[in-house]
XYZ file of C-alpha atoms in Angstrom:
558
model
C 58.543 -86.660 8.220
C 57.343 -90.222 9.683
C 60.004 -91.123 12.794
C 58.009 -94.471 14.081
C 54.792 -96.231 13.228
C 53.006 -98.252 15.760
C 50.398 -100.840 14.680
C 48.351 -102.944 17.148
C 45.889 -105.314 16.033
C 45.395 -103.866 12.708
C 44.180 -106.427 9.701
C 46.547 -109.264 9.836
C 49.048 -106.869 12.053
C 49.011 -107.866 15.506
C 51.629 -105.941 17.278
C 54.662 -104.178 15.119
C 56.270 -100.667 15.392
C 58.413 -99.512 12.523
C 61.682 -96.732 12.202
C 61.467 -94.643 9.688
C 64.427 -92.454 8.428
C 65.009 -89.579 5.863
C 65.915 -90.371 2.119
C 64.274 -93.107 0.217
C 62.900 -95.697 2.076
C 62.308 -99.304 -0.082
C 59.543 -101.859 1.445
C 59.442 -105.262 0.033
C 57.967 -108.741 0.360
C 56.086 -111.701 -1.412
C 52.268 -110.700 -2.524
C 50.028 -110.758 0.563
C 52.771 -110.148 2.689
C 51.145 -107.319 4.444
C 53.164 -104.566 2.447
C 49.767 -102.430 1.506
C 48.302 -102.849 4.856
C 51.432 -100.832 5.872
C 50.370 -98.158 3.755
C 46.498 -98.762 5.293
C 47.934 -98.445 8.270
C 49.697 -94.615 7.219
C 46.554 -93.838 5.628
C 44.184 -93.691 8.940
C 46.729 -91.720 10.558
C 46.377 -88.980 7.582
C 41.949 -89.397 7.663
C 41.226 -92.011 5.334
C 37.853 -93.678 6.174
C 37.662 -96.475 9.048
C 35.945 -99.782 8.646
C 35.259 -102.534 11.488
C 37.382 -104.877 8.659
C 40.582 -103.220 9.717
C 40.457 -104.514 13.257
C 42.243 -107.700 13.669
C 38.757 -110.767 13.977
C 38.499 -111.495 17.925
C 40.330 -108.046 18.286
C 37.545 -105.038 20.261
C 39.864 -102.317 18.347
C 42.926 -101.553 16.077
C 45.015 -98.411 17.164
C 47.415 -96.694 14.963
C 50.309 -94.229 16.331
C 52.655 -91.683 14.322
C 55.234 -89.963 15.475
C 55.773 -86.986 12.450
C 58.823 -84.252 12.809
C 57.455 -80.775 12.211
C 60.204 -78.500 12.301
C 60.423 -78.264 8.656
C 56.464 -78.140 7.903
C 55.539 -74.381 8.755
C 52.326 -75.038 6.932
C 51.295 -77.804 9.065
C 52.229 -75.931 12.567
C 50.484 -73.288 11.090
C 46.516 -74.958 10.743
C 47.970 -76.737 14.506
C 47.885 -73.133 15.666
C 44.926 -72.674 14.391
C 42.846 -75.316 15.729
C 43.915 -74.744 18.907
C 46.710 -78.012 19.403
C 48.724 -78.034 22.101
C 52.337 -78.404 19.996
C 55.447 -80.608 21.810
C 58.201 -79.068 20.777
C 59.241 -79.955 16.921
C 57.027 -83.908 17.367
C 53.331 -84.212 16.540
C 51.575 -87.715 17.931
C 48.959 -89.086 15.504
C 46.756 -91.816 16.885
C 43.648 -92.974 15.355
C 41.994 -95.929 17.247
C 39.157 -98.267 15.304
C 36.303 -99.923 16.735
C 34.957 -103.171 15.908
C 31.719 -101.584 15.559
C 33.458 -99.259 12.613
C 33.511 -96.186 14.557
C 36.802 -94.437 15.215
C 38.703 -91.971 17.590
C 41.505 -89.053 16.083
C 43.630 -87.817 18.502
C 46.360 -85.129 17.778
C 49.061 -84.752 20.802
C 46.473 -86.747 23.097
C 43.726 -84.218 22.321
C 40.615 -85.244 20.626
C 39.896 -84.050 17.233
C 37.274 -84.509 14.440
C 38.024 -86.647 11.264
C 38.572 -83.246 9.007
C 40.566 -81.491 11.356
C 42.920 -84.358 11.249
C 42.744 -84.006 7.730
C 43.282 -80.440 7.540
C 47.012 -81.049 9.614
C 47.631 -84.181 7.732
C 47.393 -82.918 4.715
C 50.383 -80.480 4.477
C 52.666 -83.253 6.265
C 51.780 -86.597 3.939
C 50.980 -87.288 0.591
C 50.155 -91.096 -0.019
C 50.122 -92.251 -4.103
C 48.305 -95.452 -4.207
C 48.097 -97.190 -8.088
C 44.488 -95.982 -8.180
C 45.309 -92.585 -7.699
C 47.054 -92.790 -11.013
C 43.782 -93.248 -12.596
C 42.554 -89.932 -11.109
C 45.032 -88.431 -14.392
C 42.098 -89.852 -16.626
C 39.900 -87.238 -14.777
C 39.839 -83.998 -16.747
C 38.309 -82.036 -14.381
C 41.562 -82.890 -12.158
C 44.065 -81.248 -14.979
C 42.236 -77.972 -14.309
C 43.433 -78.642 -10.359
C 46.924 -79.604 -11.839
C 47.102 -76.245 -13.310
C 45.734 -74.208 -10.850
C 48.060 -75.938 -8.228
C 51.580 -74.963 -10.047
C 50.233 -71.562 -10.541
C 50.214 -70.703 -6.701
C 49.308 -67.530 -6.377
C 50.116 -66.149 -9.812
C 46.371 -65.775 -10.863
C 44.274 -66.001 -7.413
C 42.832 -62.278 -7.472
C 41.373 -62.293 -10.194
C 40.111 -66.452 -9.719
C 38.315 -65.333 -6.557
C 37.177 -62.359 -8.764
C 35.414 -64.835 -10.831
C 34.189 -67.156 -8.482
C 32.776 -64.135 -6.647
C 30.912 -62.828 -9.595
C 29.753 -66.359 -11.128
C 28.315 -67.303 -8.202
C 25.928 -63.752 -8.081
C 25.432 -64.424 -11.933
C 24.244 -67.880 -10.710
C 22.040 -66.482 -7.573
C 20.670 -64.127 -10.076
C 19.866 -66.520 -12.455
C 18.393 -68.969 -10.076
C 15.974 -66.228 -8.650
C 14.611 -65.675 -12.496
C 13.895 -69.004 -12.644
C 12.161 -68.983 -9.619
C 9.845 -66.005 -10.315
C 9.299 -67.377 -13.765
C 8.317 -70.483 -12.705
C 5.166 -68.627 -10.921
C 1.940 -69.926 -11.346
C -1.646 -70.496 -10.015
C -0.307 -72.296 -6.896
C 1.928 -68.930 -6.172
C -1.025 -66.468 -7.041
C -2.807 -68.414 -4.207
C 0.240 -68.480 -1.794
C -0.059 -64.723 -2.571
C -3.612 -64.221 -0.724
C -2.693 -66.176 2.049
C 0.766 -64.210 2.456
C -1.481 -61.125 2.223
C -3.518 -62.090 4.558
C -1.266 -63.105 7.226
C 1.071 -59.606 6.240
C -2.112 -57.683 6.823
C -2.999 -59.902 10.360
C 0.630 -59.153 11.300
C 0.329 -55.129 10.099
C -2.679 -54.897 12.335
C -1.382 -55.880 15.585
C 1.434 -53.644 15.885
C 3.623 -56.065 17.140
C 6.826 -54.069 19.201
C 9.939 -56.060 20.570
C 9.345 -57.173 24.185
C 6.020 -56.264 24.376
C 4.325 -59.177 25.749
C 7.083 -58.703 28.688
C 5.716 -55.660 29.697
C 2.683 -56.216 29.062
C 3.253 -58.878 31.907
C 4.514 -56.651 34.424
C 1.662 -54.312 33.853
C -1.242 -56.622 34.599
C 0.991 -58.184 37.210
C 0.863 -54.605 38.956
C -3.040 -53.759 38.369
C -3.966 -57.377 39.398
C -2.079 -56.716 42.773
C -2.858 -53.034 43.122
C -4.134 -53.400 46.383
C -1.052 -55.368 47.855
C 1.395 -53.089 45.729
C -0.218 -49.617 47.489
C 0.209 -51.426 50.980
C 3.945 -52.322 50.613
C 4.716 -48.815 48.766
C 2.717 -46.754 51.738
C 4.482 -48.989 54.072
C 7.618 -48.025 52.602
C 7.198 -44.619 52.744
C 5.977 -44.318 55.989
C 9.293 -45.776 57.070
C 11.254 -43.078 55.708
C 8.927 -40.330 56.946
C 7.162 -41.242 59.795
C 8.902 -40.189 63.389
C 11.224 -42.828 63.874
C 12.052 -42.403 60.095
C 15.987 -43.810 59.119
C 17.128 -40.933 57.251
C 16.473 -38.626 60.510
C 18.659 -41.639 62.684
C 21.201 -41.519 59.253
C 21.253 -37.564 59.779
C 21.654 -37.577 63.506
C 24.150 -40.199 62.805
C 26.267 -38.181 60.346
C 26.368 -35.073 62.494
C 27.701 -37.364 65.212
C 30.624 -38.603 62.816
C 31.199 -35.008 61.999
C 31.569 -34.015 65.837
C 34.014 -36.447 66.011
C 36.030 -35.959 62.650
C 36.586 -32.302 64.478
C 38.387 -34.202 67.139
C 39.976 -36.732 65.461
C 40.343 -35.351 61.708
C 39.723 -37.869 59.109
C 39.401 -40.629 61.987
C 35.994 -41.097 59.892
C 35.444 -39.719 56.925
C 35.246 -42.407 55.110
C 32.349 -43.702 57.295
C 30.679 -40.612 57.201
C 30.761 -40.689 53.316
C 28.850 -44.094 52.752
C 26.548 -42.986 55.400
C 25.545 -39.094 53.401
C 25.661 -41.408 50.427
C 23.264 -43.969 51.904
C 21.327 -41.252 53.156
C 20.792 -39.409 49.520
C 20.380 -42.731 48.195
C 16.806 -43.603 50.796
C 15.795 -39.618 50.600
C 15.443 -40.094 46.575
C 13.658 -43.682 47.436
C 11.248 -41.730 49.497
C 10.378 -39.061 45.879
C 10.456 -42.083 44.091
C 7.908 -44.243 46.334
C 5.616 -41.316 46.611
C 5.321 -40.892 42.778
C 5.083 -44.749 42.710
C 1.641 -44.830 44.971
C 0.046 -42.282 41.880
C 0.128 -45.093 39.792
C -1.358 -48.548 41.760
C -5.110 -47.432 41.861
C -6.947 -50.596 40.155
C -8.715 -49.786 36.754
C -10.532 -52.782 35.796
C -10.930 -51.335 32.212
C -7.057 -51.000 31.519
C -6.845 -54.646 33.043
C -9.107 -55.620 29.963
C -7.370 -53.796 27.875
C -3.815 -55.028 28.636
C -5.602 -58.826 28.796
C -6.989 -58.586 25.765
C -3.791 -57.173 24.263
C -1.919 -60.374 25.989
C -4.465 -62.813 24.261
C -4.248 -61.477 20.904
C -0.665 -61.798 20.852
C -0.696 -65.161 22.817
C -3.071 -66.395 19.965
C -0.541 -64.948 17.252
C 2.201 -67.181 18.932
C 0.591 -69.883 18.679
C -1.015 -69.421 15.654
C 2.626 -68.796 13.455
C 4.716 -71.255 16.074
C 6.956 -67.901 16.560
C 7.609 -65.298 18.964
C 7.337 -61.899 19.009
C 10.928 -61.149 17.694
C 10.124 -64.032 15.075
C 7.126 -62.878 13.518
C 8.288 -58.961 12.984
C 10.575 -60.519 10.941
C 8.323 -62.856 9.675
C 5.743 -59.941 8.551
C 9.266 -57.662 7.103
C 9.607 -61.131 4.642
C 6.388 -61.352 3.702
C 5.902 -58.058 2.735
C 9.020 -58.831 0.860
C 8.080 -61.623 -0.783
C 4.450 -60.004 -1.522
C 6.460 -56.873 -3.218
C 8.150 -59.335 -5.552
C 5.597 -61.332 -6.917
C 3.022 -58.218 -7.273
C 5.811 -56.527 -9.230
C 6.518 -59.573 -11.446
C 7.110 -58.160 -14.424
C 9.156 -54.833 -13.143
C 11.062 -57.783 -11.158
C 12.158 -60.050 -13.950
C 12.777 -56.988 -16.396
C 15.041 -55.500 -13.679
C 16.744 -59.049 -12.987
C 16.977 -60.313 -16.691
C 19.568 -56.942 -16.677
C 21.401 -57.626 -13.841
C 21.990 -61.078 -15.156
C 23.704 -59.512 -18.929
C 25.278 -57.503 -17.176
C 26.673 -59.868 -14.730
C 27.106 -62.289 -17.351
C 29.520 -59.808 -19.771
C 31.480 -59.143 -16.707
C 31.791 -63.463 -16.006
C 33.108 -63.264 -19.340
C 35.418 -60.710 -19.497
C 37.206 -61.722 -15.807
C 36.722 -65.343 -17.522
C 39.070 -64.314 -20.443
C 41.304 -62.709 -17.896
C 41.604 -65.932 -15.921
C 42.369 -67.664 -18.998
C 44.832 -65.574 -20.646
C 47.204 -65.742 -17.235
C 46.444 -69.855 -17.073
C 47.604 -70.001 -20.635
C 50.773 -68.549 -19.292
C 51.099 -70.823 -16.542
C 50.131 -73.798 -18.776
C 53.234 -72.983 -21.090
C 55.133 -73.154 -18.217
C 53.852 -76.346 -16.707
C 53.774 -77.800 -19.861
C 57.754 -77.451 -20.365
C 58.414 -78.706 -17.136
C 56.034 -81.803 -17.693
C 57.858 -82.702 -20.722
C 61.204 -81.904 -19.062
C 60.218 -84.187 -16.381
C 58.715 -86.993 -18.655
C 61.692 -87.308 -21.315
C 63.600 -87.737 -18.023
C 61.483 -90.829 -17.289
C 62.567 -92.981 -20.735
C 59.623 -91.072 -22.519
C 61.993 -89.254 -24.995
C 59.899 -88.853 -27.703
C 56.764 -87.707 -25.856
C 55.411 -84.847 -26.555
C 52.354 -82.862 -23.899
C 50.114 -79.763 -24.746
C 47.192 -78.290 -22.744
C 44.707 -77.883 -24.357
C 42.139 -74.706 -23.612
C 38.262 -75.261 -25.567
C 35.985 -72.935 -25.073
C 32.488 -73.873 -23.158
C 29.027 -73.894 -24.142
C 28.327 -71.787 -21.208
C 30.658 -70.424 -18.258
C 30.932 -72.941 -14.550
C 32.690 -72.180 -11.350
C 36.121 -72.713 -12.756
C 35.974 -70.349 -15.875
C 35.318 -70.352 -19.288
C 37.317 -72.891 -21.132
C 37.647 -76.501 -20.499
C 41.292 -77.529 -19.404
C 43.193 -80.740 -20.531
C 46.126 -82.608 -20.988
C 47.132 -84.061 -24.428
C 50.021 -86.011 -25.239
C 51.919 -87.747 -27.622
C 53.843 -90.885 -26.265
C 55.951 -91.470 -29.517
C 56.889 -89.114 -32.290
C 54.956 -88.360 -35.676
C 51.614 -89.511 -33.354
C 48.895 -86.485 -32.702
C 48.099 -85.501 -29.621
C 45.139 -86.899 -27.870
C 43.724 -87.483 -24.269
C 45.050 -89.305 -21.807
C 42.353 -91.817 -21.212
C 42.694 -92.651 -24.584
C 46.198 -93.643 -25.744
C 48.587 -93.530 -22.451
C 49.242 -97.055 -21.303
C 49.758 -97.832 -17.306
C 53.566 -97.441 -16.930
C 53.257 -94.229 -19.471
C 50.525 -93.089 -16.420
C 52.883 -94.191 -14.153
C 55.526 -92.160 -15.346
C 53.480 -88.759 -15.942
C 52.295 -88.837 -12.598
C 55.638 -89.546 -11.318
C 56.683 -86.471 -13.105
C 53.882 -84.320 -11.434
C 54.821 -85.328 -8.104
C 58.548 -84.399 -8.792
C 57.239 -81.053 -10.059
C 54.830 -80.340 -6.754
C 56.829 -81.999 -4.065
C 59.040 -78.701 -3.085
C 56.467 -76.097 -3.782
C 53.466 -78.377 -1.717
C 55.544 -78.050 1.424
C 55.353 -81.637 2.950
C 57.904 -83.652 4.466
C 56.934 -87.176 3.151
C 55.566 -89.157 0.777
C 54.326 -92.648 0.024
C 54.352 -94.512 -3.171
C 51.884 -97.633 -3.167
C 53.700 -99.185 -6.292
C 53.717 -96.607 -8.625
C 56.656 -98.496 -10.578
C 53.803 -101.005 -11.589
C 53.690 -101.555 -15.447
C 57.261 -100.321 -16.120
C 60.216 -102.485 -16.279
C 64.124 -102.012 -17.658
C 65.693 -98.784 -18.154
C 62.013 -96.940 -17.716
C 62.346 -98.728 -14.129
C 66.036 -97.437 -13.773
C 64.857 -93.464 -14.607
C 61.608 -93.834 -12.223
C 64.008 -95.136 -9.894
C 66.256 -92.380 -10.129
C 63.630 -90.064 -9.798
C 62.611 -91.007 -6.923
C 66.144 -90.605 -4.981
C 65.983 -87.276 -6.735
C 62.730 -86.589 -4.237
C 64.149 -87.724 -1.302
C 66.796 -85.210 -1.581
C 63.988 -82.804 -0.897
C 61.528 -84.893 1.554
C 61.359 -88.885 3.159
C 60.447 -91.310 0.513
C 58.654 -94.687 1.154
C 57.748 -96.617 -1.437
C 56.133 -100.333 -2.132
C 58.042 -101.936 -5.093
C 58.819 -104.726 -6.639
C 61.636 -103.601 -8.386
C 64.656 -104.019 -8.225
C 66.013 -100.816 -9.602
C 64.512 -98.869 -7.297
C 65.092 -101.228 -4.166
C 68.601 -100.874 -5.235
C 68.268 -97.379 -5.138
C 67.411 -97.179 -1.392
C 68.809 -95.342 1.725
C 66.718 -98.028 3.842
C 65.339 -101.291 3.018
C 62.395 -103.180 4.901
C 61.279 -106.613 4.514
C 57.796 -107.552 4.941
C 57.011 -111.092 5.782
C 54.732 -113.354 6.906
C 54.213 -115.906 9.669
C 52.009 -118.361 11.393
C 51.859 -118.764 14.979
C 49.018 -120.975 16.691
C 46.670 -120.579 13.918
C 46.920 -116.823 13.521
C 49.298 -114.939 10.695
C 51.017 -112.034 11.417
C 53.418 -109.719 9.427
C 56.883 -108.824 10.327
C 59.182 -106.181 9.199
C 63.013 -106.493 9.319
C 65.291 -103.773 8.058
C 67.540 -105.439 5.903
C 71.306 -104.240 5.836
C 74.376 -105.708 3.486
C 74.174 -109.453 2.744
C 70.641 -109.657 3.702
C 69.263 -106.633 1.197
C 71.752 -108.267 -1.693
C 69.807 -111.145 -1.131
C 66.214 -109.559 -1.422
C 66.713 -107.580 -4.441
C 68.195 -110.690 -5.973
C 64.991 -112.567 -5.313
C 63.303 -109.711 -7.121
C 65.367 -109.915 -9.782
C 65.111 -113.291 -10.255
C 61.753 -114.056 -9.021
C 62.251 -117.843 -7.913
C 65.342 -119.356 -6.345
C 68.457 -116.889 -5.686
C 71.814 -118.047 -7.214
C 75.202 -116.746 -7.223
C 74.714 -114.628 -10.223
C 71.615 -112.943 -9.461
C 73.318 -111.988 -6.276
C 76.422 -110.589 -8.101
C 73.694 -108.884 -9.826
C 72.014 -107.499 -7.161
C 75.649 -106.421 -5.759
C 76.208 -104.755 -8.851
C 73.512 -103.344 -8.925
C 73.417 -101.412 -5.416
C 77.209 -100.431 -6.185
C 76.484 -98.468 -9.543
C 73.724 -96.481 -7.898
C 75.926 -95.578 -4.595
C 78.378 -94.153 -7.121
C 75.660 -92.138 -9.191
């Protein structure tokens, strides 16, 4: 969970470091009291993306600290682990700093790392739920997501089984399309791939090659220097004063005295038979070395000419050696395929039925166990929903069949409901209103928030459109998640402020022509107070504080 924000110079922020505790945590204020820029603030720590308008004007950068507790987030130490972060203990330091010039720095523990790994960590210890992400519900490709999210790992096998073939089926089909797409333009890419195949097939070309080839005219054009050095050689290991006879005399002398002293020496005596061995096999080896250094001008031409030809071939493809074996192996390839057009679109328009009845047929599969999953969801939805002042709603998924199979199966996925009873069931996006959105989404995130495995999440007022006992049950609901993980939440109601374990007040204030924002944890007289203003809306009186009072006293007993 979140332990203590630190904002510096961040929007209208200029210095202010927040506590943050376990249950449900309430934060409150006037519009444009810097409430959301709060929840800005969260969001760079988790990888939202930076601007230049977040630092504070006249400000060079805005820096953003977290302090999270781990020791309930296995997930999150887990992808730690595996990016190689140093881990304190059971604390993970979040700091994201932003640059007037709109670039930014992530930092993890104090070591640097990229905007997706930060993601990647973030994302299994902090969900934020801003109002527009209740719009994302309209989205029917996210139901699909919905779905495949509560299923776990009920269906993944055979998922991955279908991604695995659709994506061949897809491969496949794209290559047809490709070699049926031939015309004059490819016949005539087909002599000049000839050609250069047959240029290629001609020379021969060998790995490493031109390196020897190298060392050979090296030795030829310095045959007379190379004979010199290697006679020279030799004649110091044979002539009269030759080392191995001084090495042998040597070793006999060790030997005498080994006699005398045993084993004074024998270790000497070892590296100098060795050493000796090692300059009599140099002398074998010289000799048959001085065979080979006569000059041949004509093999010098040859190896030249050799070096040339695949000098010009370099140059010629922009490739080495290594490069254009493979280059000829693709082209021959490439020149098989479109000679054998027909034999190669005959051969391919099978694989693709074939692939396509077996994308069907792990298609049904997939659907038949998310059909089971969806009955399931789809009770616990409703469930959730009826829960939330929605009593006579009603929610199907609906599975339709599609024209042709995607990535994600065979049938299109989505959510139908019916707010009130004796109405049909139709999409989302066309008959729930913005607190009914409100609600279903609140329901989702009650349904995901154990199995997800994060320790905290933020509401951006996601009690916005629903008021009076609707209010009360969203209210409720969210307590009921803070049972499980930390809870902050923007509202303006005061049902769910009521409802709090911890209550901030966000402010403003003006100090030598600059505004800043304040928090203040409110406690007793002073949170009575505040929810009464949000009852009321204008001036507090003595009732809407009995209210208020009321109000917090009912839901302590509950």
């Amino acid at each position: 969970m979140l332990q203590t924000l630190s904002i510096k110079q961040f929007a209208i922020i200029d210095e202010l470091e927040i506590q943050f505790s376990d249950g449900l945590t309430v934060l409150s204020g006037e519009t444009g009291s810097g409430k959301s820029i709060i929840i800005d603030a969260i969001g760079q720590l988790i990888g939202m993306r930076a601007s230049s308008d977040y630092v504070r004007h006249g400000e060079k950068k805005a820096i953003i600290e977290g302090i999270f507790d781990i020791d309930n987030s296995k997930d999150a130490i887990s992808v730690l682990k595996s990016l190689d972060i140093d881990i304190d203990e059971d604390f993970l330091l979040v700091k994201r700093e932003i640059f007037s010039s709109g670039k930014s720095i992530c930092k993890i523990n104090n070591q640097t790392v990229t905007l997706q790994d930060l993601r990647k960590v973030m994302q299994e210890l902090l969900d934020i739920h801003g109002q527009h992400e209740t719009q994302v519900l309209l989205k029917q490709k996210y139901h699909l997501q919905l779905l495949d999210d509560y299923a776990e790992d009920k269906y993944l096998d055979i998922k991955e089984k279908y991604h695995h073939l659709f994506n061949e089926y897809k491969n496949k089909t794209k290559e047809l399309e490709e070699l049926e797409s031939a015309d004059q333009a490819l016949l005539q890419r087909l002599d000049l791939m000839k050609f250069q195949f047959e240029e290629l097939k001609e020379a021969s070309l060998k790995e490493g090659e031109t390196e020897q080839l190298e060392v050979d005219i090296r030795r030829i054009q310095n045959s007379e220097k190379l004979s010199l050095a290697l006679n020279n050689a030799h004649v110091a290991l044979t002539d009269e004063h030759a080392i191995t006879d001084r090495l042998y005399e040597f070793s006999n002398h060790l030997q005498a005295i080994n006699d005398i002293l045993p084993d004074k020496y024998n270790k000497l005596k070892e590296e100098v038979d060795q050493f000796y061995y090692t300059l009599e096999d140099a002398k074998h080896e010289l000799y048959d070395e001085m065979s080979n250094t006569e000059f041949d001008e004509q093999v010098l031409n040859e190896l030249e000419s050799r070096m040339n030809l695949l000098n010009n071939l370099k140059r010629k493809y922009g490739k080495d050696i290594s490069e254009l074996i493979t280059y000829q192996d693709k082209l021959e390839s490439e020149i098989s395929k479109i000679e054998n057009y027909e034999e190669s679109t005959s051969q391919l328009k099978e694989e693709i039925s074939q692939l396509y009845k077996e994308v069907i047929s792990v298609g049904k599969a997939l659907s038949k166990e998310r059909r089971k999953v969806a009955r399931e969801l789809r009770d616990h939805i409703v469930k959730e929903i009826q829960n939330l002042q929605m009593k006579d709603a009603n929610l199907e998924i609906s599975f339709q069949p599609l024209d042709k199979p995607t990535i994600e199966g065979i049938e299109f996925v989505e959510f139908l409901i019916s707010p009130n009873k004796g109405e049909p069931l139709k999409s989302l996006n066309k008959i729930a209103s913005g607190g009914e959105l409100s609600r279903i989404m609140l329901a989702l995130k009650s349904i995901f928030v154990q199995s997800r495995g994060q320790t905290a999440i933020l509401f951006d007022e996601v009690d916005s459109g629903v008021s009076g006992q609707a209010a009360q049950k969203m209210a409720e609901k969210m307590r009921d998640i803070a049972q499980y993980i930390q809870v902050i939440c923007i509202s303006h109601l005061p049902q769910v402020a009521s409802m709090s374990d911890h209550h901030l007040l966000i402010s403003k204030a003006s100090n030598e022509d600059r505004t800043t924002t304040q928090v203040k944890e409110l406690e007793d007289g002073d949170k009575i107070d505040e929810i009464a203003r949000m009852i009321s809306g204008a001036s507090v009186t003595d009732l809407t504080r009995e209210n208020a009072k009321e109000m917090i006293e009912q839901n302590r007993r509950k």
